[in-house]
Amino acid sequence: MQILFEKTHPKGLVEALKLVHQSDDNKSYVLSYYDKSVDEKLLQQPILLLFDYKSKGLDVTTEELYKSGYRIFAMKTKRKEKLDFFQLSLTVLGLWPKILKTISEKESPFVFTYRYCGSRLVQAKE
């Protein structure tokens, strides 16, 4: 499975998660950034971690990616909110076991949201 991170995620976070998953003999997950180098036609049940800036409901982009078949974990935040990359990394690392569990249990498209410095996933769409 390919887990894609929006480009605004800290590089150190993605690299740390890649190191953790290197020890997985099954190579169950491939982690990378979601950018123009990703061929969307080759993706099967893609998983995307992104930022959602709409205060209520979901951004249009999040909605469209969901309709395109993505399984999404969206951090709810405000555009003007100053994010500390260390705290952001701790948030994602803290949620990582829950994210992996959700990925293994749900194969159809979904959207789960979480908050900056939050510790729970909230299902927004299924």
PDB file of C-alpha atoms in Angstrom:
ATOM      1  CA  MET A   1       0.000   0.000   0.000  1.00  0.00           C
ATOM      2  CA  GLN A   2       1.208   3.450  -0.781  1.00  0.00           C
ATOM      3  CA  ILE A   3       0.881   6.099   1.915  1.00  0.00           C
ATOM      4  CA  LEU A   4       1.276   9.597   0.517  1.00  0.00           C
ATOM      5  CA  PHE A   5       2.000  12.748   2.495  1.00  0.00           C
ATOM      6  CA  GLU A   6       1.047  16.225   1.395  1.00  0.00           C
ATOM      7  CA  LYS A   7       4.251  18.138   0.610  1.00  0.00           C
ATOM      8  CA  THR A   8       3.838  20.432   3.642  1.00  0.00           C
ATOM      9  CA  HIS A   9       4.534  17.579   6.082  1.00  0.00           C
ATOM     10  CA  PRO A  10       8.021  17.789   7.625  1.00  0.00           C
ATOM     11  CA  LYS A  11      10.620  15.830   5.681  1.00  0.00           C
ATOM     12  CA  GLY A  12      12.088  14.510   8.942  1.00  0.00           C
ATOM     13  CA  LEU A  13       8.728  12.994   9.903  1.00  0.00           C
ATOM     14  CA  VAL A  14       8.345  11.151   6.609  1.00  0.00           C
ATOM     15  CA  GLU A  15      11.956   9.946   6.738  1.00  0.00           C
ATOM     16  CA  ALA A  16      11.504   8.695  10.330  1.00  0.00           C
ATOM     17  CA  LEU A  17       8.388   6.753   9.359  1.00  0.00           C
ATOM     18  CA  LYS A  18      10.221   5.281   6.353  1.00  0.00           C
ATOM     19  CA  LEU A  19      12.973   4.065   8.708  1.00  0.00           C
ATOM     20  CA  VAL A  20      10.400   2.468  11.004  1.00  0.00           C
ATOM     21  CA  HIS A  21       8.807   0.639   8.089  1.00  0.00           C
ATOM     22  CA  GLN A  22      12.147  -0.529   6.652  1.00  0.00           C
ATOM     23  CA  SER A  23      12.173  -3.282   9.253  1.00  0.00           C
ATOM     24  CA  ASP A  24       8.855  -4.611   7.889  1.00  0.00           C
ATOM     25  CA  ASP A  25       9.843  -7.774   6.008  1.00  0.00           C
ATOM     26  CA  ASN A  26       6.543  -7.788   4.106  1.00  0.00           C
ATOM     27  CA  LYS A  27       7.132  -4.242   2.829  1.00  0.00           C
ATOM     28  CA  SER A  28       3.424  -3.632   3.434  1.00  0.00           C
ATOM     29  CA  TYR A  29       3.667   0.152   3.129  1.00  0.00           C
ATOM     30  CA  VAL A  30       5.508   2.470   0.778  1.00  0.00           C
ATOM     31  CA  LEU A  31       5.739   6.033   2.079  1.00  0.00           C
ATOM     32  CA  SER A  32       6.315   9.049  -0.153  1.00  0.00           C
ATOM     33  CA  TYR A  33       5.165  12.565  -0.862  1.00  0.00           C
ATOM     34  CA  TYR A  34       2.089  13.292  -2.958  1.00  0.00           C
ATOM     35  CA  ASP A  35       3.371  15.457  -5.777  1.00  0.00           C
ATOM     36  CA  LYS A  36       3.513  15.568  -9.567  1.00  0.00           C
ATOM     37  CA  SER A  37       5.900  12.602  -9.690  1.00  0.00           C
ATOM     38  CA  VAL A  38       3.133  10.278  -8.452  1.00  0.00           C
ATOM     39  CA  ASP A  39       1.336   8.499 -11.296  1.00  0.00           C
ATOM     40  CA  GLU A  40      -2.233   8.352 -10.005  1.00  0.00           C
ATOM     41  CA  LYS A  41      -3.138   5.641 -12.527  1.00  0.00           C
ATOM     42  CA  LEU A  42      -0.762   3.213 -10.801  1.00  0.00           C
ATOM     43  CA  LEU A  43      -2.161   3.801  -7.318  1.00  0.00           C
ATOM     44  CA  GLN A  44      -4.426   1.164  -5.828  1.00  0.00           C
ATOM     45  CA  GLN A  45      -6.412   2.169  -2.745  1.00  0.00           C
ATOM     46  CA  PRO A  46      -4.113   5.115  -2.045  1.00  0.00           C
ATOM     47  CA  ILE A  47      -3.845   6.583   1.440  1.00  0.00           C
ATOM     48  CA  LEU A  48      -3.229  10.312   1.773  1.00  0.00           C
ATOM     49  CA  LEU A  49      -2.303  12.456   4.768  1.00  0.00           C
ATOM     50  CA  LEU A  50      -3.134  16.095   4.134  1.00  0.00           C
ATOM     51  CA  PHE A  51      -4.173  19.360   5.757  1.00  0.00           C
ATOM     52  CA  ASP A  52      -7.807  20.512   5.662  1.00  0.00           C
ATOM     53  CA  TYR A  53      -8.270  24.228   6.294  1.00  0.00           C
ATOM     54  CA  LYS A  54     -12.059  24.488   6.321  1.00  0.00           C
ATOM     55  CA  SER A  55     -13.362  25.161   9.840  1.00  0.00           C
ATOM     56  CA  LYS A  56     -16.595  23.187   9.383  1.00  0.00           C
ATOM     57  CA  GLY A  57     -16.975  20.328   6.992  1.00  0.00           C
ATOM     58  CA  LEU A  58     -14.271  19.458   4.471  1.00  0.00           C
ATOM     59  CA  ASP A  59     -12.287  21.417   1.890  1.00  0.00           C
ATOM     60  CA  VAL A  60     -13.326  20.998  -1.736  1.00  0.00           C
ATOM     61  CA  THR A  61      -9.948  19.374  -2.425  1.00  0.00           C
ATOM     62  CA  THR A  62     -10.484  16.808   0.334  1.00  0.00           C
ATOM     63  CA  GLU A  63     -13.978  16.054  -0.982  1.00  0.00           C
ATOM     64  CA  GLU A  64     -12.716  15.584  -4.552  1.00  0.00           C
ATOM     65  CA  LEU A  65      -9.877  13.294  -3.479  1.00  0.00           C
ATOM     66  CA  TYR A  66     -12.367  11.248  -1.447  1.00  0.00           C
ATOM     67  CA  LYS A  67     -14.637  10.938  -4.514  1.00  0.00           C
ATOM     68  CA  SER A  68     -11.599   9.844  -6.532  1.00  0.00           C
ATOM     69  CA  GLY A  69     -11.148   6.861  -4.236  1.00  0.00           C
ATOM     70  CA  TYR A  70      -8.552   8.042  -1.752  1.00  0.00           C
ATOM     71  CA  ARG A  71      -8.495   6.999   1.868  1.00  0.00           C
ATOM     72  CA  ILE A  72      -7.712  10.248   3.657  1.00  0.00           C
ATOM     73  CA  PHE A  73      -6.425  11.365   7.038  1.00  0.00           C
ATOM     74  CA  ALA A  74      -6.842  15.137   7.210  1.00  0.00           C
ATOM     75  CA  MET A  75      -5.465  17.378   9.915  1.00  0.00           C
ATOM     76  CA  LYS A  76      -7.936  20.164  10.615  1.00  0.00           C
ATOM     77  CA  THR A  77      -6.152  23.481  11.041  1.00  0.00           C
ATOM     78  CA  LYS A  78      -6.387  27.126  10.037  1.00  0.00           C
ATOM     79  CA  ARG A  79      -4.203  28.523   7.256  1.00  0.00           C
ATOM     80  CA  LYS A  80      -2.941  31.284   9.522  1.00  0.00           C
ATOM     81  CA  GLU A  81      -2.188  28.932  12.414  1.00  0.00           C
ATOM     82  CA  LYS A  82       1.565  28.675  12.990  1.00  0.00           C
ATOM     83  CA  LEU A  83       2.414  24.976  13.188  1.00  0.00           C
ATOM     84  CA  ASP A  84       5.433  23.760  15.089  1.00  0.00           C
ATOM     85  CA  PHE A  85       6.884  20.927  13.001  1.00  0.00           C
ATOM     86  CA  PHE A  86       8.068  19.110  16.124  1.00  0.00           C
ATOM     87  CA  GLN A  87       4.549  19.116  17.636  1.00  0.00           C
ATOM     88  CA  LEU A  88       3.058  18.191  14.264  1.00  0.00           C
ATOM     89  CA  SER A  89       5.453  15.246  14.027  1.00  0.00           C
ATOM     90  CA  LEU A  90       4.573  14.136  17.559  1.00  0.00           C
ATOM     91  CA  THR A  91       0.879  14.330  16.688  1.00  0.00           C
ATOM     92  CA  VAL A  92       1.259  12.138  13.599  1.00  0.00           C
ATOM     93  CA  LEU A  93       3.611   9.701  15.360  1.00  0.00           C
ATOM     94  CA  GLY A  94       1.147   9.411  18.248  1.00  0.00           C
ATOM     95  CA  LEU A  95      -1.695   8.645  15.844  1.00  0.00           C
ATOM     96  CA  TRP A  96       0.374   6.339  13.622  1.00  0.00           C
ATOM     97  CA  PRO A  97      -0.758   3.047  15.255  1.00  0.00           C
ATOM     98  CA  LYS A  98      -4.410   4.156  14.933  1.00  0.00           C
ATOM     99  CA  ILE A  99      -3.816   5.172  11.311  1.00  0.00           C
ATOM    100  CA  LEU A 100      -2.294   1.781  10.450  1.00  0.00           C
ATOM    101  CA  LYS A 101      -5.137  -0.037  12.223  1.00  0.00           C
ATOM    102  CA  THR A 102      -7.739   1.992  10.320  1.00  0.00           C
ATOM    103  CA  ILE A 103      -5.968   1.323   7.013  1.00  0.00           C
ATOM    104  CA  SER A 104      -5.980  -2.412   7.642  1.00  0.00           C
ATOM    105  CA  GLU A 105      -9.663  -2.474   8.655  1.00  0.00           C
ATOM    106  CA  LYS A 106     -11.180  -0.219   5.974  1.00  0.00           C
ATOM    107  CA  GLU A 107     -10.594  -0.820   2.289  1.00  0.00           C
ATOM    108  CA  SER A 108     -13.177   1.572   0.843  1.00  0.00           C
ATOM    109  CA  PRO A 109     -12.581   5.339   0.554  1.00  0.00           C
ATOM    110  CA  PHE A 110     -12.950   7.326   3.787  1.00  0.00           C
ATOM    111  CA  VAL A 111     -11.986  10.588   5.447  1.00  0.00           C
ATOM    112  CA  PHE A 112     -10.796  10.723   9.041  1.00  0.00           C
ATOM    113  CA  THR A 113      -9.860  14.014  10.611  1.00  0.00           C
ATOM    114  CA  TYR A 114      -7.632  14.859  13.542  1.00  0.00           C
ATOM    115  CA  ARG A 115      -6.513  18.044  15.242  1.00  0.00           C
ATOM    116  CA  TYR A 116      -3.075  19.554  15.727  1.00  0.00           C
ATOM    117  CA  CYS A 117      -1.766  18.099  19.019  1.00  0.00           C
ATOM    118  CA  GLY A 118      -4.841  15.811  19.050  1.00  0.00           C
ATOM    119  CA  SER A 119      -4.905  12.163  19.985  1.00  0.00           C
ATOM    120  CA  ARG A 120      -8.001  10.800  18.252  1.00  0.00           C
ATOM    121  CA  LEU A 121      -9.297  10.194  14.760  1.00  0.00           C
ATOM    122  CA  VAL A 122     -12.814  11.336  13.865  1.00  0.00           C
ATOM    123  CA  GLN A 123     -14.582   9.752  10.926  1.00  0.00           C
ATOM    124  CA  ALA A 124     -15.916  12.435   8.581  1.00  0.00           C
ATOM    125  CA  LYS A 125     -16.861  10.308   5.545  1.00  0.00           C
ATOM    126  CA  GLU A 126     -17.235   6.677   4.604  1.00  0.00           C
TER     127      GLU A 126
END
